Amino acid sequence: MSTARTFTDPEMLAAAFEQAADRVGPAVTALMRHQGTLLQQQIRMNASGRPGPNVITGRYRDSWSVATSAGPAGVAESLIGTTAPQGRRLEFGFTGTDRLGRHYNQPPYPHVAPALDAFGRQIDGQLTAIAEWVIG
């Protein structure tokens, strides 16, 4: 349990803020790296069969990656995504004709949104930027 300190000198207060800032940045980055990895694992797990997409070769599931970066003033983000072209179609479904003239009536197999919902309940506001990028 910490004891509240009283500052009467503005210089001491400024020094305390700078010291706290030095600790906050690495802590936030570590948290986002850890949560990003957990979210990536959950998406991969959700993409391993119903109600998510079935696994045929495992390449789609393995295509999910996470990258964490630290910015100024303790700001950090983890970006989770896939470069697989079928990602959006598997998540949201597709009805219509593609650019090659093939006709589809593919239902959605949500695997990203359920993972985001679960993590959104655990992290207050920290996954907002990630959610916008993944679903984007």
mmCIF file of C-alpha atoms in Angstrom:
data_model
loop_
_atom_site.group_PDB
_atom_site.id
_atom_site.type_symbol
_atom_site.label_atom_id
_atom_site.label_comp_id
_atom_site.label_asym_id
_atom_site.label_seq_id
_atom_site.Cartn_x
_atom_site.Cartn_y
_atom_site.Cartn_z
ATOM 1 C CA MET A 1 0.000 0.000 0.000
ATOM 2 C CA SER A 2 1.450 3.336 -0.991
ATOM 3 C CA THR A 3 1.353 6.501 1.043
ATOM 4 C CA ALA A 4 0.237 9.707 -0.646
ATOM 5 C CA ARG A 5 2.946 12.337 -0.851
ATOM 6 C CA THR A 6 2.389 16.052 -0.513
ATOM 7 C CA PHE A 7 4.382 18.333 -2.785
ATOM 8 C CA THR A 8 4.987 21.931 -1.880
ATOM 9 C CA ASP A 9 7.773 22.467 -4.414
ATOM 10 C CA PRO A 10 6.734 22.504 -8.102
ATOM 11 C CA GLU A 11 10.182 21.202 -9.100
ATOM 12 C CA MET A 12 9.763 18.121 -6.893
ATOM 13 C CA LEU A 13 6.305 17.513 -8.344
ATOM 14 C CA ALA A 14 7.655 17.782 -11.895
ATOM 15 C CA ALA A 15 10.476 15.360 -11.055
ATOM 16 C CA ALA A 16 7.975 12.874 -9.589
ATOM 17 C CA PHE A 17 5.859 13.069 -12.755
ATOM 18 C CA GLU A 18 8.903 12.467 -14.954
ATOM 19 C CA GLN A 19 9.949 9.488 -12.857
ATOM 20 C CA ALA A 20 6.434 8.024 -13.081
ATOM 21 C CA ALA A 21 6.389 8.574 -16.846
ATOM 22 C CA ASP A 22 9.617 6.596 -17.163
ATOM 23 C CA ARG A 23 7.875 3.613 -15.521
ATOM 24 C CA VAL A 24 4.478 3.906 -17.214
ATOM 25 C CA GLY A 25 5.663 3.609 -20.831
ATOM 26 C CA PRO A 26 7.428 0.252 -20.457
ATOM 27 C CA ALA A 27 4.584 -1.112 -18.322
ATOM 28 C CA VAL A 28 1.933 -0.174 -20.899
ATOM 29 C CA THR A 29 4.049 -1.605 -23.729
ATOM 30 C CA ALA A 30 4.519 -4.881 -21.853
ATOM 31 C CA LEU A 31 0.777 -5.064 -21.150
ATOM 32 C CA MET A 32 -0.133 -4.431 -24.791
ATOM 33 C CA ARG A 33 2.428 -6.970 -26.026
ATOM 34 C CA HIS A 34 1.012 -9.602 -23.665
ATOM 35 C CA GLN A 35 -2.643 -8.831 -24.428
ATOM 36 C CA GLY A 36 -1.928 -8.703 -28.174
ATOM 37 C CA THR A 37 -0.383 -12.163 -28.051
ATOM 38 C CA LEU A 38 -3.331 -13.512 -26.058
ATOM 39 C CA LEU A 39 -5.784 -11.989 -28.533
ATOM 40 C CA GLN A 40 -3.873 -13.469 -31.484
ATOM 41 C CA GLN A 41 -4.014 -16.898 -29.822
ATOM 42 C CA GLN A 42 -7.753 -16.546 -29.194
ATOM 43 C CA ILE A 43 -8.424 -15.587 -32.829
ATOM 44 C CA ARG A 44 -6.391 -18.587 -34.005
ATOM 45 C CA MET A 45 -8.304 -20.846 -31.627
ATOM 46 C CA ASN A 46 -11.632 -19.421 -32.857
ATOM 47 C CA ALA A 47 -10.505 -20.059 -36.475
ATOM 48 C CA SER A 48 -10.016 -23.753 -35.723
ATOM 49 C CA GLY A 49 -13.514 -25.030 -36.481
ATOM 50 C CA ARG A 50 -17.164 -24.252 -35.883
ATOM 51 C CA PRO A 51 -18.644 -21.832 -35.125
ATOM 52 C CA GLY A 52 -15.577 -20.237 -36.782
ATOM 53 C CA PRO A 53 -14.107 -21.371 -40.087
ATOM 54 C CA ASN A 54 -13.031 -24.991 -40.494
ATOM 55 C CA VAL A 55 -9.330 -25.758 -40.814
ATOM 56 C CA ILE A 56 -8.315 -27.183 -44.171
ATOM 57 C CA THR A 57 -4.551 -26.604 -44.370
ATOM 58 C CA GLY A 58 -3.972 -24.426 -41.282
ATOM 59 C CA ARG A 59 -2.368 -21.654 -43.356
ATOM 60 C CA TYR A 60 -5.183 -19.187 -42.693
ATOM 61 C CA ARG A 61 -5.073 -19.774 -38.954
ATOM 62 C CA ASP A 62 -1.282 -19.452 -38.971
ATOM 63 C CA SER A 63 -1.418 -16.226 -41.006
ATOM 64 C CA TRP A 64 -2.540 -14.198 -37.981
ATOM 65 C CA SER A 65 0.272 -12.075 -36.595
ATOM 66 C CA VAL A 66 0.783 -9.482 -33.868
ATOM 67 C CA ALA A 67 3.074 -6.461 -33.798
ATOM 68 C CA THR A 68 3.445 -4.253 -30.736
ATOM 69 C CA SER A 69 4.947 -0.804 -30.866
ATOM 70 C CA ALA A 70 5.633 1.834 -28.239
ATOM 71 C CA GLY A 71 5.030 5.494 -28.875
ATOM 72 C CA PRO A 72 5.674 8.666 -26.903
ATOM 73 C CA ALA A 73 4.287 9.303 -23.415
ATOM 74 C CA GLY A 74 3.492 5.672 -22.597
ATOM 75 C CA VAL A 75 1.289 5.081 -25.618
ATOM 76 C CA ALA A 76 1.535 1.563 -27.035
ATOM 77 C CA GLU A 77 -0.483 -0.501 -29.454
ATOM 78 C CA SER A 78 -0.687 -4.080 -30.597
ATOM 79 C CA LEU A 79 -1.872 -4.629 -34.135
ATOM 80 C CA ILE A 80 -3.291 -8.059 -34.842
ATOM 81 C CA GLY A 81 -4.156 -9.013 -38.390
ATOM 82 C CA THR A 82 -3.867 -11.349 -41.307
ATOM 83 C CA THR A 83 -2.621 -10.885 -44.833
ATOM 84 C CA ALA A 84 -4.781 -13.787 -46.024
ATOM 85 C CA PRO A 85 -7.269 -12.567 -48.642
ATOM 86 C CA GLN A 86 -10.115 -14.712 -47.274
ATOM 87 C CA GLY A 87 -10.050 -13.100 -43.807
ATOM 88 C CA ARG A 88 -12.841 -10.585 -44.310
ATOM 89 C CA ARG A 89 -14.992 -13.093 -46.213
ATOM 90 C CA LEU A 90 -14.663 -15.731 -43.488
ATOM 91 C CA GLU A 91 -15.473 -13.241 -40.715
ATOM 92 C CA PHE A 92 -18.431 -11.477 -42.370
ATOM 93 C CA GLY A 93 -19.587 -13.897 -45.086
ATOM 94 C CA PHE A 94 -20.142 -13.063 -48.749
ATOM 95 C CA THR A 95 -23.119 -13.286 -51.058
ATOM 96 C CA GLY A 96 -22.648 -12.290 -54.674
ATOM 97 C CA THR A 97 -20.304 -12.579 -57.595
ATOM 98 C CA ASP A 98 -16.589 -12.044 -57.178
ATOM 99 C CA ARG A 99 -14.403 -10.286 -59.738
ATOM 100 C CA LEU A 100 -13.650 -13.607 -61.446
ATOM 101 C CA GLY A 101 -17.365 -14.203 -62.058
ATOM 102 C CA ARG A 102 -17.799 -16.931 -59.434
ATOM 103 C CA HIS A 103 -21.075 -16.931 -57.468
ATOM 104 C CA TYR A 104 -21.019 -17.341 -53.690
ATOM 105 C CA ASN A 105 -23.490 -17.582 -50.853
ATOM 106 C CA GLN A 106 -21.000 -18.040 -48.024
ATOM 107 C CA PRO A 107 -22.253 -17.555 -44.463
ATOM 108 C CA PRO A 108 -20.119 -15.692 -41.927
ATOM 109 C CA TYR A 109 -17.879 -17.649 -39.573
ATOM 110 C CA PRO A 110 -17.085 -15.066 -36.887
ATOM 111 C CA HIS A 111 -13.779 -15.657 -35.169
ATOM 112 C CA VAL A 112 -12.334 -12.158 -34.689
ATOM 113 C CA ALA A 113 -15.366 -10.393 -33.194
ATOM 114 C CA PRO A 114 -15.943 -13.035 -30.478
ATOM 115 C CA ALA A 115 -12.279 -12.781 -29.456
ATOM 116 C CA LEU A 116 -12.501 -8.984 -29.319
ATOM 117 C CA ASP A 117 -15.688 -9.163 -27.245
ATOM 118 C CA ALA A 118 -13.995 -11.415 -24.682
ATOM 119 C CA PHE A 119 -10.925 -9.192 -24.421
ATOM 120 C CA GLY A 120 -12.994 -5.997 -24.430
ATOM 121 C CA ARG A 121 -14.554 -7.052 -21.147
ATOM 122 C CA GLN A 122 -11.087 -7.501 -19.627
ATOM 123 C CA ILE A 123 -9.341 -4.333 -20.808
ATOM 124 C CA ASP A 124 -10.908 -0.920 -20.221
ATOM 125 C CA GLY A 125 -10.693 0.986 -23.474
ATOM 126 C CA GLN A 126 -7.233 -0.326 -24.397
ATOM 127 C CA LEU A 127 -8.414 -2.436 -27.306
ATOM 128 C CA THR A 128 -10.409 0.290 -29.071
ATOM 129 C CA ALA A 129 -7.649 1.088 -31.582
ATOM 130 C CA ILE A 130 -6.894 -2.603 -32.118
ATOM 131 C CA ALA A 131 -10.548 -3.445 -32.729
ATOM 132 C CA GLU A 132 -10.895 -0.698 -35.320
ATOM 133 C CA TRP A 133 -7.791 -1.965 -37.169
ATOM 134 C CA VAL A 134 -8.651 -5.696 -37.090
ATOM 135 C CA ILE A 135 -12.254 -5.352 -38.141
ATOM 136 C CA GLY A 136 -11.571 -2.200 -40.154
#
